[in-house]
Amino acid sequence: MDELALLHGYQTVGAMLVGIGIVGFLARRNMIVMFLSLEMMLQGISVTLVSWSRFHNDWGGQVLTVFIITVAACEAAIALALVLMLFRRAGGLDVLFWQQLRESNVEPFIEHELPEPPAEPADRWPHLPPAGIEPQTEEEWHRSHV
Amino acid sequence: MLELAAIALVKVVILSFGLLTAAAYLVLLERRVAAWVQDRRGPNRVGIPLTSIRLFGLGQPLADGLKFIFKEEFTPSHVDRWMYTLAPISILATALAVFAVIPFGDVLTLGGERTIELVVAPGFDAGAIYVFALSSLAVYGVILGGWASNNKYSLLGGLRSSAQLIAYELPLSLGLLGVVVVTGTLRLDEVIRTQANEGIWFAFAQPLGLIVFVIASFAEAARLPFDLPEAEQELVGGYHTEYSGIRLLMYLVAEFMHMITASFLIVILFLGGWHFWGLTDAAAWGIEGEAVPLWLGVVRIVVLMAKVFVVILFFMLTRWTWPRFRFDQLMNLAWKVMLPLGIANVVMMAVVAEFEVPLTDRLGRGGVIGLTWVGTLLTLIVAALLVPLHSDNRRRSIEPDLFGTS
Amino acid sequence: MNAMQWTFVVATISGALALWMLLPRKRFRGRRLGSLLGLVSLGLFASQVPLPGGPAERTVFIVLAGVTLAAAVCTVTFRSPVYCAVWFGLTLLGVSGLFLFQGAQFLSVATVTVYAGAIVVMFLFVLMLSDPRGRTYYDRLSWEAMLSASAGAVMIGVLSMTLHRVFVPEAAPPAADANNVAVADASGASANAEATNVPALPEPPTSESLQANILAPEHVARLGGALFSRYLVTVEAAGVLLLVALVGATSIMAHARFEQLRRSRHGNG
Amino acid sequence: MRADDPAIRWIEEPKLGLSGKMYLPLIFQGLTTTARHLVGPKRTVSFPEQRPNIADPLIYRGVHRLNRDQEGRVKCVACFLCATACPAHCIDIVAAESPWPDREKYPEHFVIDELRCIFCGMCEEACPVDAIELTSLFDLTGRTREEMFFDKEKLLSVFDQTKDAEPPKSAGLPPLQRPEEEHHS
């Protein structure tokens, strides 16, 4: 296999993963999606490291990736606990709930135009087709005798 | 390259057809065994179609399968359609993909010299972790199915079930770790070879590992003492409440696949795989050298399958022996009993592996194994005395408790 | 600028547009057009990468990389967080496939076990406790969609172009022409200076040397050997890190629990 | 009731011994029981080939029949007691002037909807003349709902089918003697 071309392809894929992760981290407001983007950037780095490891015929890159996985696991545990706690306090996952952590000289961001909440789909109750013959019961007629 | 791919393809085709058929017939066996245990006869009517030949009900799987396939494929209007379709597919795909690294025999020698290893991916060096990776992917099918159904009972069933699967993955891997420590390999076929060369199955060499692994694999396969995911009687169906037709069939087949996988793993890791004393040893038949003749390869396949069958029968008998756990008991068992037992097993095996040479010199092979048994017994007694599975969770006071423990 | 550079510029612009269109926004959101542009951009980038190996390997690589990147884009652009998590799971599967394609067997299964198995399932748990359908306003809005999409796309473009310059030296203007161009164009000169300053890559490994070390059949044993000899201290550090994370996560949640209890007892006091 | 109410009497579970706490011996004990049943005798009756042995037809509650008296007439006097007693309301009687001197009325139509019937036997209990009885025929089938409306002729034919195997449960009693003169005076 052409090692140079392989390395090139992997580096490009890693760079793209990092870039897409950056877009997600910058653009999304849901804290959990932001963390997913962060993990995606780590994955991009892992891809690069593994391909370098192969190119240099050395285990260092793969070992480093093992550590990336470890760190990611730790980070996820902490992040999960934090996100859950922040969710409980603020009642939502929006990062804007925590903008009081900004610098003192920065203006607060105020959302002016919130999108309408999407309409709940109307409940569709099942309509049962008639099955068989409609029973013609005369319950009252029987019962009145008791 | 092309030849390798062709051989792998043939193996995949044989294995997937064989597994699906086996799952279908195991459903029949399960129903028959259930009936026998309850002093009934079970389904024994369906035989060859359009005739009156009954064949002990061997046509039943065909009838069941046809029924499932030709049922209306109904999608409730309130579900999340993509996930609702994806979930059963993903769980069945992962259940089948596990078998890429599970050996279903030793080697077959064709035409005198060409040997075929009976694993789909023979060179895969991290086989055991692969099994765990895929079994952790199986959680997706469960949790997504529960969520996509958009039904609170399904969601609760999915959560319950995924919590169980995640919790029991730890003792499962600890049970495996003992074997890995001793054999020094993650390849399942190597594990079998080690046992065959020594002639001692790991069931005898590390009984604690066997206990932990078997119980954890019962939980992973969601078989009866741990079948909280379904729990038809008490807890509405679980994550596949909203499923019907072929998607339900996928779920059910995947569940059976998990049981088959678990049986294969138990046999391979602890019951010697294809090895049986005197029957599969080349030396016992007076065969010189490394080569395994074709008939011996077939004998080994048969021995392996027979062992798997026995373990599956054990699964089925246990189903009608032991009542279902409550959920808190299930979790207590996982975290307070199984996990410490698993760690104890790993420690014990690490000690044995580290001091193997001096211990064997002093005590002999049998002495080391005896020491392991004594250790196992002591650990079990200590576990029983320290952390009983307290079954009484009635709330005695109105004080709120800090961590939700009763 | 030559054709190669134009390709990168066009790919970057179309990538930025694609991400902008796909990101959740208030009004206009062209999903089809965005996907199409994204595919075009991916194709343009891919056209500049020399693909490895024979046709079979090439196909496998293209499929793996394509699935990974498409799933990654879906991860950051879907509204419903549950879908994001599932797409992220697919990204991870793609990455693990890429690892396997490189012969890193252990890492590929470890990635699936740790990430897809544990982390994403945990995230799914949390997601289901919040709003999983993406109906909240913050799932339907993005921060500065245009700016962030352009930032990411420019980053991708610059990185891939740099990589291209390193790996495909014949694509850069040959050294003989460099002086002529330098006279004509100052910016071109600086580019060429960079091009000449690129350190030479080491010789690519032969398949025999790879087989002897990193693609050896006893893969896990060798990786373990490296981990527990040369990198032993790091392993210990990672172990401590895991322990600290465990304690930290527990203490955060325990603190929250105490807080809740205190509030319930003293009436929000 | 609060959990710490003193009126609650807590009943403790029996304590487990060591082997019980270790669970494994008990599991094997249970497995032996299961295995014993696995190979033990089976109690299923293979129905179409093998008729179930109904121990006491007098107790078994199967398909209804309308009994005939010695002269072959329907015993029923159309008193509606069975229809009144029926919890499933599945008996439908149309009474008419009796053509016979020994009773006032007789059922012109007598229809039982066997699909609604719950086979409780209340009609049999209620009948003052022992005209309606439940036989031990259990395998009643039909292709349509209409087929399962058993009318007077069908119910009488059930009697004709079963009278030899199962004689009327109160065969010894004389037919009801109605003192007509007293009634009219």
CSV table of C-alpha atoms in Angstrom, one decimal, chain B residues 105-107 179 182-183 187-205 267-284 292 296 300 303-304 307 365:
chain,number,residue,atom,x,y,z
B,105,GLY,CA,-14.3,-25.3,15.4
B,106,ASP,CA,-10.6,-25.7,15.1
B,107,VAL,CA,-9.3,-26.1,11.6
B,179,VAL,CA,-8.7,-16.1,31.5
B,182,VAL,CA,-3.6,-16.7,32.5
B,183,THR,CA,-3.4,-17.3,28.8
B,187,ARG,CA,-7.7,-14.4,20.7
B,188,LEU,CA,-10.5,-16.9,21.5
B,189,ASP,CA,-9.0,-19.7,19.4
B,190,GLU,CA,-5.7,-19.3,21.3
B,191,VAL,CA,-7.6,-19.6,24.6
B,192,ILE,CA,-9.0,-22.9,23.4
B,193,ARG,CA,-5.6,-24.1,22.3
B,194,THR,CA,-4.2,-23.3,25.7
B,195,GLN,CA,-6.8,-25.3,27.4
B,196,ALA,CA,-6.4,-28.2,25.0
B,197,ASN,CA,-2.6,-28.3,25.4
B,198,GLU,CA,-2.8,-28.3,29.2
B,199,GLY,CA,-5.8,-30.6,29.2
B,200,ILE,CA,-7.4,-28.6,32.1
B,201,TRP,CA,-10.4,-26.5,31.3
B,202,PHE,CA,-10.6,-23.1,32.9
B,203,ALA,CA,-13.8,-24.1,34.6
B,204,PHE,CA,-11.6,-26.2,36.9
B,205,ALA,CA,-8.7,-23.8,37.1
B,267,VAL,CA,-17.8,-22.9,26.2
B,268,ILE,CA,-14.7,-21.3,24.6
B,269,LEU,CA,-13.4,-19.5,27.7
B,270,PHE,CA,-14.2,-22.0,30.4
B,271,LEU,CA,-15.3,-25.4,29.0
B,272,GLY,CA,-12.4,-26.1,26.8
B,273,GLY,CA,-14.0,-25.2,23.4
B,274,TRP,CA,-13.5,-28.1,21.0
B,275,HIS,CA,-11.3,-30.0,23.5
B,276,PHE,CA,-12.4,-33.2,25.1
B,277,TRP,CA,-10.0,-35.6,26.8
B,278,GLY,CA,-9.1,-38.5,24.6
B,279,LEU,CA,-11.6,-37.7,21.9
B,280,THR,CA,-10.0,-34.7,20.2
B,281,ASP,CA,-6.4,-35.1,21.2
B,282,ALA,CA,-4.3,-35.9,18.1
B,283,ALA,CA,-1.9,-37.9,20.3
B,284,ALA,CA,-4.6,-40.2,21.6
B,292,VAL,CA,-5.1,-32.2,12.0
B,296,LEU,CA,-10.6,-34.9,13.5
B,300,ARG,CA,-13.8,-31.1,17.1
B,303,VAL,CA,-17.7,-31.6,20.3
B,304,LEU,CA,-17.8,-27.8,20.4
B,307,LYS,CA,-21.0,-28.4,24.5
B,365,ARG,CA,-0.5,-28.5,39.3
